Amino acid sequence: MKQHALGAWRVVVSFAILLGLWQLAWAFSTYPDSLFPSPGASLAAIGELAQKGRLWTDIAASMYRYVAGYALAAALGVLLGLVLGWFSRAWAYVNPVVQFIRPISPMAWLPFIVLLLGIGDIPAIAIVFIAAFFPVLIGTVSAVRAIDPIYLKVAKNFAVTGPRKIASIVLPAAFPQIMNSLRTAIGTAWIFLVAGEMVGAQTGLGYLIIDARNNLSADQLLAAIIVIGIIGFALDTTVRFIDTRVQRAWGREV
């Protein structure tokens, strides 16, 4: 309990310092408020957007695209990663193609995706999927290949084979590293979702930023940035919470 309270206190202090530095920068800035708003003005803009309902509509649109793309990437990435990590010969053939495609920015695919699928939800979901899939796949393959051979010997001694072996031995042993890859993908996918919405959508937090820029509303622009950061922080915290719970259920102290 004390550790959780200490962690919460550190979060509060770190954000208080950030807001304090922002307030100081605004107080000594020579830019007009229309270009560089204060923290108070930006927080007020969040309240105004929420009161009008615009903020909730854009958050809902972004979260729908994000959850759909990320869930698909996580499920497929972990499943394929377990299989390809286990069957190393198959991975030897797949790996060169993965390493060829992986460095290509998801945004590079966006014009092609928009041409094929139009604007709306599907292009943004596709961008999230591409951004999240490769970190999860490679992280899972690496996790499986790094499993301590002692676990496999135990499985052999107890005649644990086939899918049961992967579910009861391989997955728990590789789980911590898999969760690290899922956490990495969380941030990467969220970043590229917002970027994708700036180009290929008419709703969402990314579109809210573009709309605020076009209307020269710096307070709303910063409000959207703050909300994006808050949601990203909440997503990462949620994954860390799930990671801790699952590992404790498997008898690991975290």
mmCIF file of C-alpha atoms in Angstrom, residues 98-223:
data_model
loop_
_atom_site.group_PDB
_atom_site.id
_atom_site.type_symbol
_atom_site.label_atom_id
_atom_site.label_comp_id
_atom_site.label_asym_id
_atom_site.label_seq_id
_atom_site.Cartn_x
_atom_site.Cartn_y
_atom_site.Cartn_z
ATOM 1 C CA VAL A 98 9.811 -8.670 -41.573
ATOM 2 C CA GLN A 99 13.100 -6.755 -41.332
ATOM 3 C CA PHE A 100 12.464 -5.294 -44.793
ATOM 4 C CA ILE A 101 8.939 -4.048 -43.985
ATOM 5 C CA ARG A 102 9.402 -3.121 -40.311
ATOM 6 C CA PRO A 103 11.566 0.031 -40.793
ATOM 7 C CA ILE A 104 9.033 1.560 -43.194
ATOM 8 C CA SER A 105 7.072 4.229 -41.332
ATOM 9 C CA PRO A 106 3.358 3.419 -41.023
ATOM 10 C CA MET A 107 2.676 6.922 -42.352
ATOM 11 C CA ALA A 108 4.389 5.969 -45.602
ATOM 12 C CA TRP A 109 1.559 3.504 -46.196
ATOM 13 C CA LEU A 110 -1.175 6.079 -45.489
ATOM 14 C CA PRO A 111 -1.571 7.571 -48.998
ATOM 15 C CA PHE A 112 -1.827 4.074 -50.455
ATOM 16 C CA ILE A 113 -4.324 2.988 -47.775
ATOM 17 C CA VAL A 114 -6.457 6.102 -48.293
ATOM 18 C CA LEU A 115 -6.485 5.548 -52.073
ATOM 19 C CA LEU A 116 -7.692 1.977 -51.582
ATOM 20 C CA LEU A 117 -10.015 2.393 -48.599
ATOM 21 C CA GLY A 118 -10.927 6.090 -48.565
ATOM 22 C CA ILE A 119 -10.968 8.260 -45.435
ATOM 23 C CA GLY A 120 -12.629 7.345 -42.154
ATOM 24 C CA ASP A 121 -12.049 4.638 -39.582
ATOM 25 C CA ILE A 122 -10.416 1.898 -41.663
ATOM 26 C CA PRO A 123 -7.224 3.793 -42.668
ATOM 27 C CA ALA A 124 -6.622 4.860 -39.059
ATOM 28 C CA ILE A 125 -7.197 1.289 -37.826
ATOM 29 C CA ALA A 126 -4.771 0.016 -40.463
ATOM 30 C CA ILE A 127 -2.106 2.541 -39.378
ATOM 31 C CA VAL A 128 -2.490 1.480 -35.724
ATOM 32 C CA PHE A 129 -2.234 -2.174 -36.740
ATOM 33 C CA ILE A 130 0.963 -1.623 -38.740
ATOM 34 C CA ALA A 131 2.533 0.475 -35.961
ATOM 35 C CA ALA A 132 1.784 -2.108 -33.244
ATOM 36 C CA PHE A 133 2.153 -5.417 -35.085
ATOM 37 C CA PHE A 134 5.901 -5.536 -35.719
ATOM 38 C CA PRO A 135 7.061 -4.606 -32.191
ATOM 39 C CA VAL A 136 4.743 -7.274 -30.757
ATOM 40 C CA LEU A 137 5.749 -9.915 -33.303
ATOM 41 C CA ILE A 138 9.503 -9.393 -32.933
ATOM 42 C CA GLY A 139 9.285 -9.070 -29.159
ATOM 43 C CA THR A 140 7.311 -12.302 -28.879
ATOM 44 C CA VAL A 141 9.670 -14.223 -31.165
ATOM 45 C CA SER A 142 12.667 -12.980 -29.170
ATOM 46 C CA ALA A 143 10.951 -13.912 -25.907
ATOM 47 C CA VAL A 144 10.234 -17.468 -27.050
ATOM 48 C CA ARG A 145 13.761 -17.974 -28.377
ATOM 49 C CA ALA A 146 15.224 -16.719 -25.077
ATOM 50 C CA ILE A 147 13.315 -19.162 -22.832
ATOM 51 C CA ASP A 148 15.522 -20.979 -20.333
ATOM 52 C CA PRO A 149 15.973 -24.589 -21.590
ATOM 53 C CA ILE A 150 15.227 -25.854 -18.080
ATOM 54 C CA TYR A 151 11.540 -25.066 -18.604
ATOM 55 C CA LEU A 152 11.480 -27.187 -21.740
ATOM 56 C CA LYS A 153 13.198 -30.050 -19.931
ATOM 57 C CA VAL A 154 10.564 -29.921 -17.197
ATOM 58 C CA ALA A 155 7.823 -30.023 -19.841
ATOM 59 C CA LYS A 156 9.470 -33.038 -21.452
ATOM 60 C CA ASN A 157 9.772 -34.848 -18.113
ATOM 61 C CA PHE A 158 6.066 -34.364 -17.465
ATOM 62 C CA ALA A 159 5.126 -35.298 -21.053
ATOM 63 C CA VAL A 160 3.664 -31.862 -21.769
ATOM 64 C CA THR A 161 3.537 -31.454 -25.557
ATOM 65 C CA GLY A 162 1.759 -29.631 -28.366
ATOM 66 C CA PRO A 163 -0.548 -26.660 -27.731
ATOM 67 C CA ARG A 164 -0.602 -27.448 -23.992
ATOM 68 C CA LYS A 165 3.159 -26.960 -23.872
ATOM 69 C CA ILE A 166 2.907 -23.545 -25.503
ATOM 70 C CA ALA A 167 0.011 -22.465 -23.261
ATOM 71 C CA SER A 168 1.365 -23.768 -19.929
ATOM 72 C CA ILE A 169 5.157 -23.509 -20.374
ATOM 73 C CA VAL A 170 6.206 -21.301 -23.278
ATOM 74 C CA LEU A 171 3.717 -18.439 -22.820
ATOM 75 C CA PRO A 172 4.241 -17.984 -19.038
ATOM 76 C CA ALA A 173 8.038 -18.129 -19.444
ATOM 77 C CA ALA A 174 8.020 -15.590 -22.273
ATOM 78 C CA PHE A 175 5.285 -13.397 -20.781
ATOM 79 C CA PRO A 176 7.446 -10.637 -19.173
ATOM 80 C CA GLN A 177 9.256 -9.889 -22.440
ATOM 81 C CA ILE A 178 6.012 -10.141 -24.408
ATOM 82 C CA MET A 179 4.473 -7.539 -22.086
ATOM 83 C CA ASN A 180 7.445 -5.247 -22.694
ATOM 84 C CA SER A 181 6.779 -5.447 -26.425
ATOM 85 C CA LEU A 182 3.061 -4.791 -25.855
ATOM 86 C CA ARG A 183 3.931 -1.702 -23.812
ATOM 87 C CA THR A 184 6.248 -0.458 -26.546
ATOM 88 C CA ALA A 185 3.515 -1.022 -29.118
ATOM 89 C CA ILE A 186 0.992 0.866 -26.938
ATOM 90 C CA GLY A 187 2.915 4.126 -27.271
ATOM 91 C CA THR A 188 3.957 3.622 -30.881
ATOM 92 C CA ALA A 189 0.423 2.830 -32.024
ATOM 93 C CA TRP A 190 -1.049 5.808 -30.140
ATOM 94 C CA ILE A 191 1.470 8.184 -31.721
ATOM 95 C CA PHE A 192 0.731 6.999 -35.245
ATOM 96 C CA LEU A 193 -3.037 6.961 -34.688
ATOM 97 C CA VAL A 194 -2.985 10.694 -33.959
ATOM 98 C CA ALA A 195 -0.707 11.307 -36.944
ATOM 99 C CA GLY A 196 -2.988 9.251 -39.187
ATOM 100 C CA GLU A 197 -6.063 11.172 -38.047
ATOM 101 C CA MET A 198 -4.402 14.404 -39.086
ATOM 102 C CA VAL A 199 -4.517 13.228 -42.695
ATOM 103 C CA GLY A 200 -7.108 10.508 -43.194
ATOM 104 C CA ALA A 201 -10.020 11.322 -40.859
ATOM 105 C CA GLN A 202 -12.720 13.891 -40.181
ATOM 106 C CA THR A 203 -13.009 13.109 -36.464
ATOM 107 C CA GLY A 204 -10.676 12.134 -33.636
ATOM 108 C CA LEU A 205 -8.017 13.854 -31.549
ATOM 109 C CA GLY A 206 -5.612 14.118 -34.471
ATOM 110 C CA TYR A 207 -8.272 15.883 -36.524
ATOM 111 C CA LEU A 208 -9.029 18.125 -33.525
ATOM 112 C CA ILE A 209 -5.413 19.336 -33.615
ATOM 113 C CA ILE A 210 -5.626 20.128 -37.338
ATOM 114 C CA ASP A 211 -8.986 21.851 -36.887
ATOM 115 C CA ALA A 212 -7.638 23.964 -34.007
ATOM 116 C CA ARG A 213 -4.605 24.916 -36.075
ATOM 117 C CA ASN A 214 -6.758 25.942 -39.038
ATOM 118 C CA ASN A 215 -8.906 28.087 -36.731
ATOM 119 C CA LEU A 216 -5.816 29.587 -35.034
ATOM 120 C CA SER A 217 -7.038 28.315 -31.642
ATOM 121 C CA ALA A 218 -3.792 27.617 -29.812
ATOM 122 C CA ASP A 219 -5.608 26.950 -26.532
ATOM 123 C CA GLN A 220 -7.691 24.171 -28.127
ATOM 124 C CA LEU A 221 -4.600 22.823 -29.876
ATOM 125 C CA LEU A 222 -2.751 22.513 -26.576
ATOM 126 C CA ALA A 223 -5.909 21.138 -24.972
#
